[in-house]
Short mmCIF file of N, CA and C in Angstrom, two decimals:
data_model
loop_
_atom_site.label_atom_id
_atom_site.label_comp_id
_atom_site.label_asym_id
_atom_site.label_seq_id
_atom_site.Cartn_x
_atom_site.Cartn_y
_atom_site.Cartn_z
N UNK A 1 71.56 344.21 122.16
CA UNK A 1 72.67 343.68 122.94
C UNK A 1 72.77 344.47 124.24
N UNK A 2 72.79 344.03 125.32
CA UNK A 2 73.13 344.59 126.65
C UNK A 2 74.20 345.24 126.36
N UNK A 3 74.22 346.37 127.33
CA UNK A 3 75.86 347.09 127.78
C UNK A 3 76.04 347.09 129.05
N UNK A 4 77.35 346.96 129.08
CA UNK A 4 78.09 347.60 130.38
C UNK A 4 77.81 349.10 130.75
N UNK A 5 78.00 349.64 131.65
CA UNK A 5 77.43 350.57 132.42
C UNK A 5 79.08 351.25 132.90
N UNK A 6 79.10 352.89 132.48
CA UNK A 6 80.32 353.41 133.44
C UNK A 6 79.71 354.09 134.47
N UNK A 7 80.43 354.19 135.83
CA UNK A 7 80.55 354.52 136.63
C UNK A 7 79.58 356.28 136.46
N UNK A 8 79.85 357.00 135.80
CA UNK A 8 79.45 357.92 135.60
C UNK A 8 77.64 358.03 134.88
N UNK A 9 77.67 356.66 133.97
CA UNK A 9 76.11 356.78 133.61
C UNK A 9 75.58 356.04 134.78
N UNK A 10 75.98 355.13 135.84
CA UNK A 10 75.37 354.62 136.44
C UNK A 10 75.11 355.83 137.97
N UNK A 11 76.50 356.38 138.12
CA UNK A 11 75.70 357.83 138.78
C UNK A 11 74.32 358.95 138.21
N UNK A 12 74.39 359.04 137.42
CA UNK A 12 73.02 360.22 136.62
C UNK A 12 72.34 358.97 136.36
N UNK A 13 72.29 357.59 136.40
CA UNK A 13 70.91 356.61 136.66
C UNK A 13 70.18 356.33 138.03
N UNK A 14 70.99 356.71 139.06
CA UNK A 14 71.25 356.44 140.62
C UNK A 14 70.53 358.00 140.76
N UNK A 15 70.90 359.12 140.29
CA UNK A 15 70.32 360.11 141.01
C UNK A 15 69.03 360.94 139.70
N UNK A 16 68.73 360.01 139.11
CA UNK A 16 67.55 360.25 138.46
C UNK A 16 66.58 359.45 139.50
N UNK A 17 66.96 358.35 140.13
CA UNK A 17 65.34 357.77 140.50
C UNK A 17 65.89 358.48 142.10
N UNK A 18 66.98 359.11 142.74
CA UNK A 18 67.23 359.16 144.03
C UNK A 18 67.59 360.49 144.12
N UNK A 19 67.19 360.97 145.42
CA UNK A 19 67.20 362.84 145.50
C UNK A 19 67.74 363.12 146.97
N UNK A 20 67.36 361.94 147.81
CA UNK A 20 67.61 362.36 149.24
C UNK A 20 69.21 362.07 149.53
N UNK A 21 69.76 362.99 150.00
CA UNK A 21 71.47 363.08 150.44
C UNK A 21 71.77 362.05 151.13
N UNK A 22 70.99 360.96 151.77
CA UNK A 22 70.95 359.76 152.60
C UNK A 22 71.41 358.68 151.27
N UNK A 23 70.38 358.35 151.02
CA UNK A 23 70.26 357.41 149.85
C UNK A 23 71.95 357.41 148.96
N UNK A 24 72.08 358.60 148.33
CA UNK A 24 72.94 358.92 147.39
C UNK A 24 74.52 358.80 148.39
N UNK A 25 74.34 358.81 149.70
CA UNK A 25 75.61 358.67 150.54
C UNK A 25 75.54 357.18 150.97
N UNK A 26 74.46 356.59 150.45
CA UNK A 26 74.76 355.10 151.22
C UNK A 26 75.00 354.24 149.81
N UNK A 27 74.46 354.50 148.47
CA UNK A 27 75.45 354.23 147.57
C UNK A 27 76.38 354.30 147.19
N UNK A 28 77.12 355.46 147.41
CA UNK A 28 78.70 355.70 147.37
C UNK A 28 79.16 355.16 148.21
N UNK A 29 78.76 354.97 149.40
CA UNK A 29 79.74 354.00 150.26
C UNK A 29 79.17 352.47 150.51
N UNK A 30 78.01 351.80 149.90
CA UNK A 30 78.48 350.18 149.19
C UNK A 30 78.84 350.14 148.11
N UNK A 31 79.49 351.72 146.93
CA UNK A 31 80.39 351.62 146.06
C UNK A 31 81.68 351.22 146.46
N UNK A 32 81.89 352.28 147.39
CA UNK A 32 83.39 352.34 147.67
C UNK A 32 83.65 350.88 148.39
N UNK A 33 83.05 350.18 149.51
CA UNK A 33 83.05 348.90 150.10
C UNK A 33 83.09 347.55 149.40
N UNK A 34 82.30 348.27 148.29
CA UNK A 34 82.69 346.61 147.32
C UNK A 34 83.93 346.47 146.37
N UNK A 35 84.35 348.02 146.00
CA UNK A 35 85.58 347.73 145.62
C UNK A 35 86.51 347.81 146.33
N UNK A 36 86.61 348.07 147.70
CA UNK A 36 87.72 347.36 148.59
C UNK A 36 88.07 346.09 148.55
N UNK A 37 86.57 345.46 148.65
CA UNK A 37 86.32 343.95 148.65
C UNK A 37 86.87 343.08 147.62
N UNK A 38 86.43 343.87 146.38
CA UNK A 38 87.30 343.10 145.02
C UNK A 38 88.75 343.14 145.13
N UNK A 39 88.97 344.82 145.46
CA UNK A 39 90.78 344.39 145.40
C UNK A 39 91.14 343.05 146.55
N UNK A 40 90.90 342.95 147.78
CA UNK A 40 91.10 342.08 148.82
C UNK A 40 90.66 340.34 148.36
N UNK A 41 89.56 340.66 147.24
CA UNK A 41 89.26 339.25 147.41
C UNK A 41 89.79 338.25 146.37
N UNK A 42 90.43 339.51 145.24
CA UNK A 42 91.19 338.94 144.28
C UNK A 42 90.83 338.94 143.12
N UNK A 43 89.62 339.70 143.20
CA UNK A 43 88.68 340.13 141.84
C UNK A 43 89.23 341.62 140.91
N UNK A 44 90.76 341.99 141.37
CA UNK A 44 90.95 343.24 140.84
C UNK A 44 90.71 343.97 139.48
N UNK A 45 90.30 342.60 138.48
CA UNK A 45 90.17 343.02 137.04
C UNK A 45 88.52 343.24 136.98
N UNK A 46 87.57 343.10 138.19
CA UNK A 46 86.16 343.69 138.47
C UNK A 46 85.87 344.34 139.34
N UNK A 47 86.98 345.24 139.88
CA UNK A 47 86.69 346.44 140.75
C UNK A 47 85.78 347.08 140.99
N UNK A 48 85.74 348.08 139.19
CA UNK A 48 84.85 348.50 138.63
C UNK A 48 83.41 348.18 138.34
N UNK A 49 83.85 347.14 138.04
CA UNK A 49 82.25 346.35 138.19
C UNK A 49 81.50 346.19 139.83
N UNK A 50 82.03 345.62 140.49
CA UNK A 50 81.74 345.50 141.84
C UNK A 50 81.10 346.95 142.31
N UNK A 51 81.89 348.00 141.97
CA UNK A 51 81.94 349.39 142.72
C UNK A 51 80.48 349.62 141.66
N UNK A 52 79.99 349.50 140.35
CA UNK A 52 78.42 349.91 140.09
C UNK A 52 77.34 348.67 140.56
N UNK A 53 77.79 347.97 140.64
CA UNK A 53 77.10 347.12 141.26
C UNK A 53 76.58 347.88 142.66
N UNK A 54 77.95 348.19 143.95
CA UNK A 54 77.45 348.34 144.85
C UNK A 54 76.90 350.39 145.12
N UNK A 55 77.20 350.77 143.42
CA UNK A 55 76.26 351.94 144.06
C UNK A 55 74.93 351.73 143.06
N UNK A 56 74.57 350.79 142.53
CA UNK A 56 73.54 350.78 141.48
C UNK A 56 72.10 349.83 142.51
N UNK A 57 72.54 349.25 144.24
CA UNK A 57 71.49 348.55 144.57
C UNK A 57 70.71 348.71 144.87
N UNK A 58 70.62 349.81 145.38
CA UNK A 58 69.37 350.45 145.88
C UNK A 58 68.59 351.78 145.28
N UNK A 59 68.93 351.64 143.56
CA UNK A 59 68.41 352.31 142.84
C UNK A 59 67.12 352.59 143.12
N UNK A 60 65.97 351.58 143.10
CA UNK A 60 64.72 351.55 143.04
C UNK A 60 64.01 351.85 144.68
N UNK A 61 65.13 351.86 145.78
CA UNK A 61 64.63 351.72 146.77
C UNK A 61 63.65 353.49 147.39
N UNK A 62 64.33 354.11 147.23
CA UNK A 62 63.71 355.59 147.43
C UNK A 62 62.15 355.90 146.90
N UNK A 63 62.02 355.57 145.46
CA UNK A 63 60.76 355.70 144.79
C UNK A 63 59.96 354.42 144.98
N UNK A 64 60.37 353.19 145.10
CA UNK A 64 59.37 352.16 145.13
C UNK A 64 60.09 351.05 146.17
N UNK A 65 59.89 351.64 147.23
CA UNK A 65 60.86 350.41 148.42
C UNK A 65 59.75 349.36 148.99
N UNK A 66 58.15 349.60 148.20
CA UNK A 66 57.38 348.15 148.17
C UNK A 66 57.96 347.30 147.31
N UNK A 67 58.35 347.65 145.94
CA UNK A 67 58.71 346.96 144.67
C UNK A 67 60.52 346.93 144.98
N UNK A 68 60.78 346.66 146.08
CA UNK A 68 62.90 347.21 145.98
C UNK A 68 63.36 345.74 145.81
N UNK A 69 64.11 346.17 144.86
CA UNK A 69 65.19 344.88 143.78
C UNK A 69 64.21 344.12 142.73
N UNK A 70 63.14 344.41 142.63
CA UNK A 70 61.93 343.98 141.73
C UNK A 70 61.89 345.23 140.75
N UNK A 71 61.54 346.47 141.10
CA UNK A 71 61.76 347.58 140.25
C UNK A 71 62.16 348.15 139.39
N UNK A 72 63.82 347.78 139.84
CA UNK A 72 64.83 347.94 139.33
C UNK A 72 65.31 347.15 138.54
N UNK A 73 65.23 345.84 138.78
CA UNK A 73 65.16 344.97 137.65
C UNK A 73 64.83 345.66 135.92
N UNK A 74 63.29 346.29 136.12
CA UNK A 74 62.49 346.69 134.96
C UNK A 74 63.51 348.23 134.53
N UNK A 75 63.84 348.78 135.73
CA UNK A 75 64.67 350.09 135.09
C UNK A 75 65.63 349.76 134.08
N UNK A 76 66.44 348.94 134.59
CA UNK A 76 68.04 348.17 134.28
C UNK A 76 67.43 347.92 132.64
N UNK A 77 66.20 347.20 132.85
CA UNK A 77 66.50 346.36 131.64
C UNK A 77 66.04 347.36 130.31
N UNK A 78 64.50 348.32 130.66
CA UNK A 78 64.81 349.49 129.90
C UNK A 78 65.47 350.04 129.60
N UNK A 79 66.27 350.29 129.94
CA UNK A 79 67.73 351.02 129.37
C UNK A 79 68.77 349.93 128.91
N UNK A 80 68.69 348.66 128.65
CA UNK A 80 69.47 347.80 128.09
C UNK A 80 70.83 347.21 128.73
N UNK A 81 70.64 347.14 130.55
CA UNK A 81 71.63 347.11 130.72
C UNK A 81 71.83 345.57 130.90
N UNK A 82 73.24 345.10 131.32
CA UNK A 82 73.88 343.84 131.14
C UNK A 82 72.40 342.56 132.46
N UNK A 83 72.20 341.83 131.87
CA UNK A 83 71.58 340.68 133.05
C UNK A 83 72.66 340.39 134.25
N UNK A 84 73.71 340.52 133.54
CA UNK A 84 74.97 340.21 135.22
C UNK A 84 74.65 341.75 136.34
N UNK A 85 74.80 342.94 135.61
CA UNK A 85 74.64 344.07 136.64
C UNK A 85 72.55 343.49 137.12
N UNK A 86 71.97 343.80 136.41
CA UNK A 86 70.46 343.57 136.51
C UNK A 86 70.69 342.35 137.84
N UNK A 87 71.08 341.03 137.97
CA UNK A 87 71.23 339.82 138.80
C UNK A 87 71.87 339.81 140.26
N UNK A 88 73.13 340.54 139.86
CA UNK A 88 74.09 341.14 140.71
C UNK A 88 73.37 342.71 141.84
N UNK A 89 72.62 343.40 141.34
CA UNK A 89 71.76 344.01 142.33
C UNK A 89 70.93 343.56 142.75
N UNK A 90 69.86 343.01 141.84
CA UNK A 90 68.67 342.60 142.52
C UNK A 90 68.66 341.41 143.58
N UNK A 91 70.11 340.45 143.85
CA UNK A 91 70.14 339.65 144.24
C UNK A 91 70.18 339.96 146.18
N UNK A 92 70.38 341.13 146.46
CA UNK A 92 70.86 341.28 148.02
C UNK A 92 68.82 341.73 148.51
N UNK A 93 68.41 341.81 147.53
CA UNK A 93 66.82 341.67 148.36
C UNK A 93 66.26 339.93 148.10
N UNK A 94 67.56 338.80 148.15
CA UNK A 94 67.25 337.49 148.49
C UNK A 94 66.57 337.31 149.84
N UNK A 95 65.61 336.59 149.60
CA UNK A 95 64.72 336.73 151.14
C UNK A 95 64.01 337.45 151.37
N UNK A 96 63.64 338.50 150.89
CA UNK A 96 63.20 340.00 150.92
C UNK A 96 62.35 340.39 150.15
N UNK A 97 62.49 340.61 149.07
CA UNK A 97 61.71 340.79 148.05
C UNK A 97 61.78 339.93 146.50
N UNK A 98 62.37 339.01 146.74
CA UNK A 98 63.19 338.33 145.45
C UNK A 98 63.48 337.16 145.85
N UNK A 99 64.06 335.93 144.86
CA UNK A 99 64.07 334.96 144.87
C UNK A 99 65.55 334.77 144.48
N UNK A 100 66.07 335.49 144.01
CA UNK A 100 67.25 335.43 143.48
C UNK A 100 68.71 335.75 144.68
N UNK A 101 68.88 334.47 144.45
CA UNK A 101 69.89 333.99 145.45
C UNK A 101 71.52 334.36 145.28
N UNK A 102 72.31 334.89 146.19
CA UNK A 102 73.19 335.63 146.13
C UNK A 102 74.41 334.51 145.76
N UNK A 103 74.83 333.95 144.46
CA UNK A 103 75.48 332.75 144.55
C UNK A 103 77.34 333.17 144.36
N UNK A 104 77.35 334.18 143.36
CA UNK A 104 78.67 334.19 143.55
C UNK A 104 79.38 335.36 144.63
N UNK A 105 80.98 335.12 145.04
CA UNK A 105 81.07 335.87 146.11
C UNK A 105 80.67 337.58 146.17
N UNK A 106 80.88 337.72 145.22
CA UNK A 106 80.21 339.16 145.15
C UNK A 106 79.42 339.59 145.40
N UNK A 107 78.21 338.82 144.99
CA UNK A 107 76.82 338.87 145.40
C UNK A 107 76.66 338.77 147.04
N UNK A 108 77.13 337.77 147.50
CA UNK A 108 77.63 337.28 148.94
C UNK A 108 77.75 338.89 149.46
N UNK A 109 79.42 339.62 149.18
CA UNK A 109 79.32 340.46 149.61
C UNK A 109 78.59 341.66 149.93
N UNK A 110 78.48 341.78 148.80
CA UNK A 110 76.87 343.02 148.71
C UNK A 110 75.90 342.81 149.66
N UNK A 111 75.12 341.95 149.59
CA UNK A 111 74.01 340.95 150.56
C UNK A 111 74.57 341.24 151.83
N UNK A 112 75.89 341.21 152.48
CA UNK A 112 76.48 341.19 153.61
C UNK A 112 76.65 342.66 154.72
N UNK A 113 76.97 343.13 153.08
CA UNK A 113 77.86 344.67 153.75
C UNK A 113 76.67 345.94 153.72
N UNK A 114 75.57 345.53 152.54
CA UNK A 114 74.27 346.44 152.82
C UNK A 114 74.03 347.32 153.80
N UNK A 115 73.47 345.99 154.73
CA UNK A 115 72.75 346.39 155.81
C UNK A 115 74.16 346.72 157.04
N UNK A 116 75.32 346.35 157.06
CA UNK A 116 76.09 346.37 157.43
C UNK A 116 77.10 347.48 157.50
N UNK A 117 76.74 348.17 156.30
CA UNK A 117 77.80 350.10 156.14
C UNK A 117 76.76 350.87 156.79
N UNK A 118 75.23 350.34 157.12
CA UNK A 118 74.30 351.31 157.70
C UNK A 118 74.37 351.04 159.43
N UNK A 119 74.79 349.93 159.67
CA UNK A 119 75.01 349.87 160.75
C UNK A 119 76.16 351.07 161.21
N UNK A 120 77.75 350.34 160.89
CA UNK A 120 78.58 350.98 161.01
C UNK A 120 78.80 352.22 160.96
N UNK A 121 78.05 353.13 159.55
CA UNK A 121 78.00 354.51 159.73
C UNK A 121 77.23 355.28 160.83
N UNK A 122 76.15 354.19 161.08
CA UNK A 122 75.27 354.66 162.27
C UNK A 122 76.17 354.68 163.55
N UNK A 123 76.92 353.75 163.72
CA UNK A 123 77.97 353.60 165.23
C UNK A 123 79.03 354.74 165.25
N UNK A 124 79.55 355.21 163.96
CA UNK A 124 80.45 356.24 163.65
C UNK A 124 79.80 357.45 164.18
N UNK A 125 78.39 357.37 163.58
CA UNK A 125 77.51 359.12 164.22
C UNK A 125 77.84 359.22 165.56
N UNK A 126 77.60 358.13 166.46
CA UNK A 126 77.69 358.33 167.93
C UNK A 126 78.63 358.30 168.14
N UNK A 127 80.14 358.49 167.83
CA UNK A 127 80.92 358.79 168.75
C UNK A 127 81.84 360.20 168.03
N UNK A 128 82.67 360.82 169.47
CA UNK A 128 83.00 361.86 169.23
C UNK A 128 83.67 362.93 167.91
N UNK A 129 83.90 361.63 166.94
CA UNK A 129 85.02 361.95 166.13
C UNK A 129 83.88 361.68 164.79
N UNK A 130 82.57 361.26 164.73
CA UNK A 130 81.71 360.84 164.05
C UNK A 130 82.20 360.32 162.68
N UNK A 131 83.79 359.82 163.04
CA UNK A 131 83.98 358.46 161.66
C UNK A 131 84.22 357.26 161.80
N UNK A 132 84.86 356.62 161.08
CA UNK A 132 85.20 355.10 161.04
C UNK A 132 86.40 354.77 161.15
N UNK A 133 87.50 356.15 161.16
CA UNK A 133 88.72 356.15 161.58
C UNK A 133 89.57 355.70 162.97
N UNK A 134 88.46 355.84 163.89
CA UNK A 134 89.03 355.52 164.80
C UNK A 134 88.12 353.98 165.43
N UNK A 135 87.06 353.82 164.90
CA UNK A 135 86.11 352.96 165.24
C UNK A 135 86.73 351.55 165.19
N UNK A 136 86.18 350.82 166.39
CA UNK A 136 86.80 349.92 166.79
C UNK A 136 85.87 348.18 166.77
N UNK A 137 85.73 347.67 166.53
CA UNK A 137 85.21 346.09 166.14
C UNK A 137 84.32 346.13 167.40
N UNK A 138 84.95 346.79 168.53
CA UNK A 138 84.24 346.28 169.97
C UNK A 138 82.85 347.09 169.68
N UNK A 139 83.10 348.61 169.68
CA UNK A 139 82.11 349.38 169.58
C UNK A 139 80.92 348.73 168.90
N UNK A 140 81.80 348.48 167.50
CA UNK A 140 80.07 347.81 166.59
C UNK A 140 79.26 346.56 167.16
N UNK A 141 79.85 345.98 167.21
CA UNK A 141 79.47 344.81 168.20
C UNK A 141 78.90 345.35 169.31
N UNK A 142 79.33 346.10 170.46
CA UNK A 142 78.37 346.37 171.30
C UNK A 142 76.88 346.91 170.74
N UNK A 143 76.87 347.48 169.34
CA UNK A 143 76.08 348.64 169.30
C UNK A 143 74.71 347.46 168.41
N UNK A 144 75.59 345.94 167.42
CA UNK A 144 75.17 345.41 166.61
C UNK A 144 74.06 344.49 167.94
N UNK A 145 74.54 344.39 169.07
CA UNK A 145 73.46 343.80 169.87
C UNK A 145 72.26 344.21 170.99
N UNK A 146 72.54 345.98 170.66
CA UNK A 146 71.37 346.38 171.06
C UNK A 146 70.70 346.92 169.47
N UNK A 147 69.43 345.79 169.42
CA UNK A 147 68.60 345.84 168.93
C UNK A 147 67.65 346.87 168.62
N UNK A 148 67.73 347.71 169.55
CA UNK A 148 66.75 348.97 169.27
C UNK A 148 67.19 350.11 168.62
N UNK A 149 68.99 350.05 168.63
CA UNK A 149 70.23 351.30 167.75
C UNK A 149 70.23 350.43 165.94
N UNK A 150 70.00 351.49 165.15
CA UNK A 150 69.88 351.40 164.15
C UNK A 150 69.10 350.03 163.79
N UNK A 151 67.95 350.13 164.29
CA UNK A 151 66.92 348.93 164.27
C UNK A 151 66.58 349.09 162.97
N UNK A 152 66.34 349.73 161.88
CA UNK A 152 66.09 348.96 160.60
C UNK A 152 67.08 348.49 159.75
N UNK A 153 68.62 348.31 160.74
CA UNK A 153 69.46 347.43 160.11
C UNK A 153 69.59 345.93 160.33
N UNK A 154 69.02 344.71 159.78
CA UNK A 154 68.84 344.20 159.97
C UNK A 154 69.99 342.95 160.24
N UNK A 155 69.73 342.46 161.59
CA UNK A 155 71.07 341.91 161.75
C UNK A 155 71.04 340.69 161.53
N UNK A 156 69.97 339.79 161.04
CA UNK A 156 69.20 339.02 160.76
C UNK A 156 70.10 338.44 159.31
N UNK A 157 70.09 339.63 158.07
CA UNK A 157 70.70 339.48 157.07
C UNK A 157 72.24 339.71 156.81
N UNK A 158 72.64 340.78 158.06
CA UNK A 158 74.45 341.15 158.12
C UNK A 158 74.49 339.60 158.35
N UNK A 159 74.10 338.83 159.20
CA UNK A 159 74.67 337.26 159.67
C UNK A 159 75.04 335.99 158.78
N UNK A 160 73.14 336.14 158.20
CA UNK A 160 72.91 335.37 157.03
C UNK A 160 74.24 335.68 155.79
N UNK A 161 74.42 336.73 155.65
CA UNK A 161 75.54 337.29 154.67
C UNK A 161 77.03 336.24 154.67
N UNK A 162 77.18 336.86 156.21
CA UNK A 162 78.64 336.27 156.98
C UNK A 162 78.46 334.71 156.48
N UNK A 163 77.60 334.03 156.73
CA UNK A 163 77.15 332.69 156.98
C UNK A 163 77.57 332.14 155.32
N UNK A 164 76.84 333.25 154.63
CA UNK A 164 76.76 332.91 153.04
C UNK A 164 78.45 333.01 152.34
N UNK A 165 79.29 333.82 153.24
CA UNK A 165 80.46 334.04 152.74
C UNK A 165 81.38 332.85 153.14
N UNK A 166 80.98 332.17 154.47
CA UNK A 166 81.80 331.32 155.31
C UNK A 166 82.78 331.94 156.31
N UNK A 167 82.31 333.41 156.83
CA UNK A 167 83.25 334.34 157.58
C UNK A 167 82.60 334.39 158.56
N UNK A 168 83.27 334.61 159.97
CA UNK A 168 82.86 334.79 161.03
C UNK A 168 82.28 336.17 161.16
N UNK A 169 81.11 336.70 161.75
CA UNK A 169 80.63 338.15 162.64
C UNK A 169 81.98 339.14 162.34
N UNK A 170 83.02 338.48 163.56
CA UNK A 170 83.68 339.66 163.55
C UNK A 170 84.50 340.21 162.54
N UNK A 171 85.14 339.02 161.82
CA UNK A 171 85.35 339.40 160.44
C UNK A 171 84.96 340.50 159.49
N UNK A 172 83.51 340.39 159.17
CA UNK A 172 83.03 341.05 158.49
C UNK A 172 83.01 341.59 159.04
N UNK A 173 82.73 342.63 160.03
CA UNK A 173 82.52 343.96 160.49
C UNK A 173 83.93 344.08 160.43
N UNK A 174 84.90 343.86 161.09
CA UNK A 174 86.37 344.32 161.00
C UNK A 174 86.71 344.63 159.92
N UNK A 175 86.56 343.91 158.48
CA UNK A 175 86.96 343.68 157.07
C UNK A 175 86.15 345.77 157.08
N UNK A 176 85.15 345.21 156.93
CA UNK A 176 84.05 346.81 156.30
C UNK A 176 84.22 347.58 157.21
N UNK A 177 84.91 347.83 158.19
CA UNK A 177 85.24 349.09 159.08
C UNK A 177 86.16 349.48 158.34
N UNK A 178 87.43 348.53 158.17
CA UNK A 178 88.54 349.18 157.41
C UNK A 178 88.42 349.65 155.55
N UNK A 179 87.20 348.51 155.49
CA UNK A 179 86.93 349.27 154.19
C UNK A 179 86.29 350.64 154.07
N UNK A 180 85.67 350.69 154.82
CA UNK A 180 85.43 352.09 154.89
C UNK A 180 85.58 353.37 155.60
N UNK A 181 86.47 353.00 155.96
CA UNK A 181 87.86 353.79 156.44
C UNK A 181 88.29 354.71 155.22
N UNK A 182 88.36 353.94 154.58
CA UNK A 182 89.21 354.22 152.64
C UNK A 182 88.51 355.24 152.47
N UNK A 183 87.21 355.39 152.65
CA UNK A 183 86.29 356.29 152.03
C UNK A 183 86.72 357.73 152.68
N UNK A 184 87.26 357.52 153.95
CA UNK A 184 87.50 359.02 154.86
C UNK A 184 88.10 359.51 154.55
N UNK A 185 88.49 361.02 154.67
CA UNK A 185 89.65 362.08 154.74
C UNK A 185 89.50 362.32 156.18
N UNK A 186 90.79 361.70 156.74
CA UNK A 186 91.38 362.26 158.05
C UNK A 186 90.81 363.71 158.73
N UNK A 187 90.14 364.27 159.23
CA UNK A 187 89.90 365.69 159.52
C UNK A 187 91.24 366.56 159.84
N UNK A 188 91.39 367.89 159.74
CA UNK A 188 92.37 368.44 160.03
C UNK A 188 92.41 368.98 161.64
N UNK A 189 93.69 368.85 162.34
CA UNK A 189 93.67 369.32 163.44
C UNK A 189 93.42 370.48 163.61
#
């Protein structure tokens, strides 16, 4: 029988296949982003779920990012975990490496906000205060259309995402700025 997954085995599963401080900081924050998303989208009784979902996606990507969302599939299922978590990750390498199409909104989101918290954290580095606290919709947007700043974020799929949700560009970036906002502690003066 499959299991559900806590938060805590799905961390020591996340940093068994992942070592680099990059990786392990960009799962915690499409953790923290997707459960913003659930509370907002009305999914509050799958918070939890949402939040291993969005730090469990890029499990496989560090050790085998030829095989990423294909990989992991085979990890998940060795260890017996649920086909909804297994479906629900592997689904945001739709187009990519996989066939598996991002159908419910969750999936949507994930698929959306991916490539999209790497943008944003990348726009946060460059400015003076290097967070998301003060970061502003204009900034990302200026930064989301030069093509050559955080060029392996693909803006190709942040769109496709938006498109898949029925939300406009600025939306979604506005929505995931403030979601990950949540994630900050204010600095001290």
């Amino acid at each position: 029988m499959a299991k559900e997954i806590t938060r805590e085995e799905a961390w020591a599963l996340l940093t068994e296949y992942n070592k680099e401080p990059f990786h392990l900081k960009h799962g915690e924050t499409v953790e923290g982003v997707m459960r913003w998303y659930a509370e907002k989208l009305g999914y509050g009784d799958e918070v939890d779920f949402w939040g291993i979902v969005g730090l469990l996606h890029d499990l496989d990507f560090e050790q085998f990012p030829e095989q990423h969302c294909i990989k992991s599939q085979e990890i998940m299922r060795e260890r017996g975990l649920s086909e909804r978590l297994i479906h629900a990750t592997a689904s945001h390498g739709y187009l990519l490496t996989v066939d598996i199409a991002p159908e419910h909104e969750m999936k949507k989101v994930l698929y959306a906000v991916d490539e999209l918290t790497g943008l944003i954290g990348a726009v946060a580095l460059m400015r003076p205060s290097k967070s998301t606290l003060d970061l502003e919709l204009k900034s990302v947007k200026k930064k989301y259309k030069a093509l050559n700043f955080a060029a392996g974020c693909s803006r190709e799929v942040i769109q496709r995402g938006a498109d898949m949700l029925g939300w406009t560009l600025d939306d979604l970036i506005s929505d995931t700025i403030l979601a990950m906002r949540t994630l900050e502690k204010p600095q001290a003066e």
